[in-house]
């Protein structure tokens, strides 16, 4: 990929990105590694060219198939919640992501953990996300076309699980695939009344924190082409 494409021009330039970073800081995102990822991942390459000029606004945008790329603040908040204060001080090892979408959250997260296993139920989105991640030379990611309600059993347990679509209740299979000390960051609840939760496994105890009120597309069942 050409340098000019990556760095962007006009509304996708460094100055526009700095304004977004300032906004996320004001909103309480403190993790410098996360802010650096938001600064350097070219979000304009994850949306339709017609929407590129809006890519560094702090807003969700359509990516087709009735789905959206999450708001940068939410991506930053979820990434921070997943990687901060990891027991032992290091970075999370294996992370499972449910809802690859356009791959933006995957790209922000990947260098901050050892490996991301990401599941998407719409095959066309999975394919496009794979192309973008390869073009950006993000290689510690495995993508899979499947129904994320069941997690990714053959790769479990995970040190972290991040879900970017909202179920009404937390799927039990995801909790089962969490390593001891691992954490699940997930929006849950009815439409219009969703909360972003962080659930940390301590042995057989699940410790639950509420991080924010949010509005995500629903976690659906089954797969689509
Ligand atoms: N993280 C994405 C956000 C995409 S929106 C991004 O940065 O672009 C949520 C995504 O979750 C959609 O792509 C949707 O197709 C997917 N999804 C919904 N239910 C799912 C399920 N059961 N399994 C896997 N993916 C699912």
JSON list of C-alpha atoms and ligand atoms in Angstrom, two decimals, residues 43 46 61 63-71 75 78 97-107 118-122 125-126 132 144-150 163-166 216-224, ligand 1:
[
{"chain": "A", "resi": 43, "resn": "UNK", "atom": "CA", "xyz": [-9.90, 4.30, 9.37]},
{"chain": "A", "resi": 46, "resn": "UNK", "atom": "CA", "xyz": [-12.20, 0.65, 6.27]},
{"chain": "A", "resi": 61, "resn": "UNK", "atom": "CA", "xyz": [-20.71, 4.72, 9.82]},
{"chain": "A", "resi": 63, "resn": "UNK", "atom": "CA", "xyz": [-20.36, -0.66, 6.07]},
{"chain": "A", "resi": 64, "resn": "UNK", "atom": "CA", "xyz": [-23.16, -2.38, 4.11]},
{"chain": "A", "resi": 65, "resn": "UNK", "atom": "CA", "xyz": [-25.33, -5.43, 4.99]},
{"chain": "A", "resi": 66, "resn": "UNK", "atom": "CA", "xyz": [-27.13, -3.30, 7.60]},
{"chain": "A", "resi": 67, "resn": "UNK", "atom": "CA", "xyz": [-23.94, -3.25, 9.70]},
{"chain": "A", "resi": 68, "resn": "UNK", "atom": "CA", "xyz": [-21.76, -0.40, 11.00]},
{"chain": "A", "resi": 69, "resn": "UNK", "atom": "CA", "xyz": [-18.14, 0.35, 11.80]},
{"chain": "A", "resi": 70, "resn": "UNK", "atom": "CA", "xyz": [-18.15, 1.21, 15.52]},
{"chain": "A", "resi": 71, "resn": "UNK", "atom": "CA", "xyz": [-17.60, 4.75, 16.80]},
{"chain": "A", "resi": 75, "resn": "UNK", "atom": "CA", "xyz": [-13.43, 0.98, 19.85]},
{"chain": "A", "resi": 78, "resn": "UNK", "atom": "CA", "xyz": [-13.36, -1.56, 24.51]},
{"chain": "A", "resi": 97, "resn": "UNK", "atom": "CA", "xyz": [-13.25, -11.18, 18.65]},
{"chain": "A", "resi": 98, "resn": "UNK", "atom": "CA", "xyz": [-16.89, -11.75, 17.68]},
{"chain": "A", "resi": 99, "resn": "UNK", "atom": "CA", "xyz": [-18.08, -9.50, 14.81]},
{"chain": "A", "resi": 100, "resn": "UNK", "atom": "CA", "xyz": [-15.11, -8.72, 12.53]},
{"chain": "A", "resi": 101, "resn": "UNK", "atom": "CA", "xyz": [-17.25, -6.35, 10.44]},
{"chain": "A", "resi": 102, "resn": "UNK", "atom": "CA", "xyz": [-14.91, -4.21, 8.32]},
{"chain": "A", "resi": 103, "resn": "UNK", "atom": "CA", "xyz": [-11.93, -5.25, 10.45]},
{"chain": "A", "resi": 104, "resn": "UNK", "atom": "CA", "xyz": [-11.25, -1.85, 12.05]},
{"chain": "A", "resi": 105, "resn": "UNK", "atom": "CA", "xyz": [-11.49, -2.99, 15.67]},
{"chain": "A", "resi": 106, "resn": "UNK", "atom": "CA", "xyz": [-9.34, -6.00, 14.71]},
{"chain": "A", "resi": 107, "resn": "UNK", "atom": "CA", "xyz": [-6.66, -3.70, 13.24]},
{"chain": "A", "resi": 118, "resn": "UNK", "atom": "CA", "xyz": [-11.96, -13.08, 14.81]},
{"chain": "A", "resi": 119, "resn": "UNK", "atom": "CA", "xyz": [-15.35, -14.52, 13.82]},
{"chain": "A", "resi": 120, "resn": "UNK", "atom": "CA", "xyz": [-17.83, -12.90, 11.39]},
{"chain": "A", "resi": 121, "resn": "UNK", "atom": "CA", "xyz": [-21.23, -14.33, 10.34]},
{"chain": "A", "resi": 122, "resn": "UNK", "atom": "CA", "xyz": [-21.35, -12.49, 6.94]},
{"chain": "A", "resi": 125, "resn": "UNK", "atom": "CA", "xyz": [-17.52, -8.81, 5.23]},
{"chain": "A", "resi": 126, "resn": "UNK", "atom": "CA", "xyz": [-15.04, -11.44, 6.38]},
{"chain": "A", "resi": 132, "resn": "UNK", "atom": "CA", "xyz": [-7.63, -4.86, 4.28]},
{"chain": "A", "resi": 144, "resn": "UNK", "atom": "CA", "xyz": [-13.35, -17.31, 10.40]},
{"chain": "A", "resi": 145, "resn": "UNK", "atom": "CA", "xyz": [-16.81, -17.28, 8.81]},
{"chain": "A", "resi": 146, "resn": "UNK", "atom": "CA", "xyz": [-19.07, -18.71, 11.53]},
{"chain": "A", "resi": 147, "resn": "UNK", "atom": "CA", "xyz": [-21.72, -17.94, 14.11]},
{"chain": "A", "resi": 148, "resn": "UNK", "atom": "CA", "xyz": [-19.95, -16.26, 17.01]},
{"chain": "A", "resi": 149, "resn": "UNK", "atom": "CA", "xyz": [-22.55, -17.40, 19.59]},
{"chain": "A", "resi": 150, "resn": "UNK", "atom": "CA", "xyz": [-20.40, -20.53, 19.86]},
{"chain": "A", "resi": 163, "resn": "UNK", "atom": "CA", "xyz": [-17.82, -8.81, 21.19]},
{"chain": "A", "resi": 164, "resn": "UNK", "atom": "CA", "xyz": [-18.87, -6.01, 18.82]},
{"chain": "A", "resi": 165, "resn": "UNK", "atom": "CA", "xyz": [-22.58, -6.84, 18.48]},
{"chain": "A", "resi": 166, "resn": "UNK", "atom": "CA", "xyz": [-25.08, -7.04, 21.34]},
{"chain": "A", "resi": 216, "resn": "UNK", "atom": "CA", "xyz": [-24.77, -1.75, 19.14]},
{"chain": "A", "resi": 217, "resn": "UNK", "atom": "CA", "xyz": [-26.27, -3.74, 16.26]},
{"chain": "A", "resi": 218, "resn": "UNK", "atom": "CA", "xyz": [-27.72, -7.05, 17.55]},
{"chain": "A", "resi": 219, "resn": "UNK", "atom": "CA", "xyz": [-25.72, -10.26, 17.82]},
{"chain": "A", "resi": 220, "resn": "UNK", "atom": "CA", "xyz": [-27.60, -12.47, 15.33]},
{"chain": "A", "resi": 221, "resn": "UNK", "atom": "CA", "xyz": [-27.77, -16.24, 14.98]},
{"chain": "A", "resi": 222, "resn": "UNK", "atom": "CA", "xyz": [-26.56, -18.33, 12.04]},
{"chain": "A", "resi": 223, "resn": "UNK", "atom": "CA", "xyz": [-24.45, -17.24, 9.08]},
{"chain": "A", "resi": 224, "resn": "UNK", "atom": "CA", "xyz": [-24.93, -15.46, 5.71]},
{"chain": "B", "resi": 1, "resn": "LIG", "atom": "N1", "xyz": [-15.89, -4.45, 14.96]},
{"chain": "B", "resi": 1, "resn": "LIG", "atom": "C1", "xyz": [-16.60, -4.09, 13.78]},
{"chain": "B", "resi": 1, "resn": "LIG", "atom": "C2", "xyz": [-18.03, -3.72, 14.12]},
{"chain": "B", "resi": 1, "resn": "LIG", "atom": "C3", "xyz": [-18.96, -4.40, 13.18]},
{"chain": "B", "resi": 1, "resn": "LIG", "atom": "S1", "xyz": [-20.66, -4.32, 13.59]},
{"chain": "B", "resi": 1, "resn": "LIG", "atom": "C4", "xyz": [-15.90, -2.98, 13.04]},
{"chain": "B", "resi": 1, "resn": "LIG", "atom": "O1", "xyz": [-14.95, -2.39, 13.58]},
{"chain": "B", "resi": 1, "resn": "LIG", "atom": "O2", "xyz": [-16.27, -2.73, 11.90]},
{"chain": "B", "resi": 1, "resn": "LIG", "atom": "C5", "xyz": [-20.97, -5.94, 14.25]},
{"chain": "B", "resi": 1, "resn": "LIG", "atom": "C6", "xyz": [-20.60, -7.10, 13.37]},
{"chain": "B", "resi": 1, "resn": "LIG", "atom": "O3", "xyz": [-20.98, -8.29, 14.10]},
{"chain": "B", "resi": 1, "resn": "LIG", "atom": "C7", "xyz": [-21.30, -7.17, 12.03]},
{"chain": "B", "resi": 1, "resn": "LIG", "atom": "O4", "xyz": [-20.35, -7.30, 11.02]},
{"chain": "B", "resi": 1, "resn": "LIG", "atom": "C8", "xyz": [-22.18, -8.41, 12.14]},
{"chain": "B", "resi": 1, "resn": "LIG", "atom": "O5", "xyz": [-22.33, -9.12, 10.92]},
{"chain": "B", "resi": 1, "resn": "LIG", "atom": "C9", "xyz": [-21.42, -9.24, 13.16]},
{"chain": "B", "resi": 1, "resn": "LIG", "atom": "N2", "xyz": [-22.20, -10.26, 13.87]},
{"chain": "B", "resi": 1, "resn": "LIG", "atom": "C10", "xyz": [-23.46, -10.16, 14.37]},
{"chain": "B", "resi": 1, "resn": "LIG", "atom": "N3", "xyz": [-23.84, -11.33, 14.93]},
{"chain": "B", "resi": 1, "resn": "LIG", "atom": "C11", "xyz": [-22.78, -12.18, 14.80]},
{"chain": "B", "resi": 1, "resn": "LIG", "atom": "C12", "xyz": [-22.55, -13.54, 15.18]},
{"chain": "B", "resi": 1, "resn": "LIG", "atom": "N4", "xyz": [-23.48, -14.28, 15.81]},
{"chain": "B", "resi": 1, "resn": "LIG", "atom": "N5", "xyz": [-21.34, -14.09, 14.89]},
{"chain": "B", "resi": 1, "resn": "LIG", "atom": "C13", "xyz": [-20.39, -13.37, 14.25]},
{"chain": "B", "resi": 1, "resn": "LIG", "atom": "N6", "xyz": [-20.56, -12.10, 13.86]},
{"chain": "B", "resi": 1, "resn": "LIG", "atom": "C14", "xyz": [-21.73, -11.49, 14.13]}
]
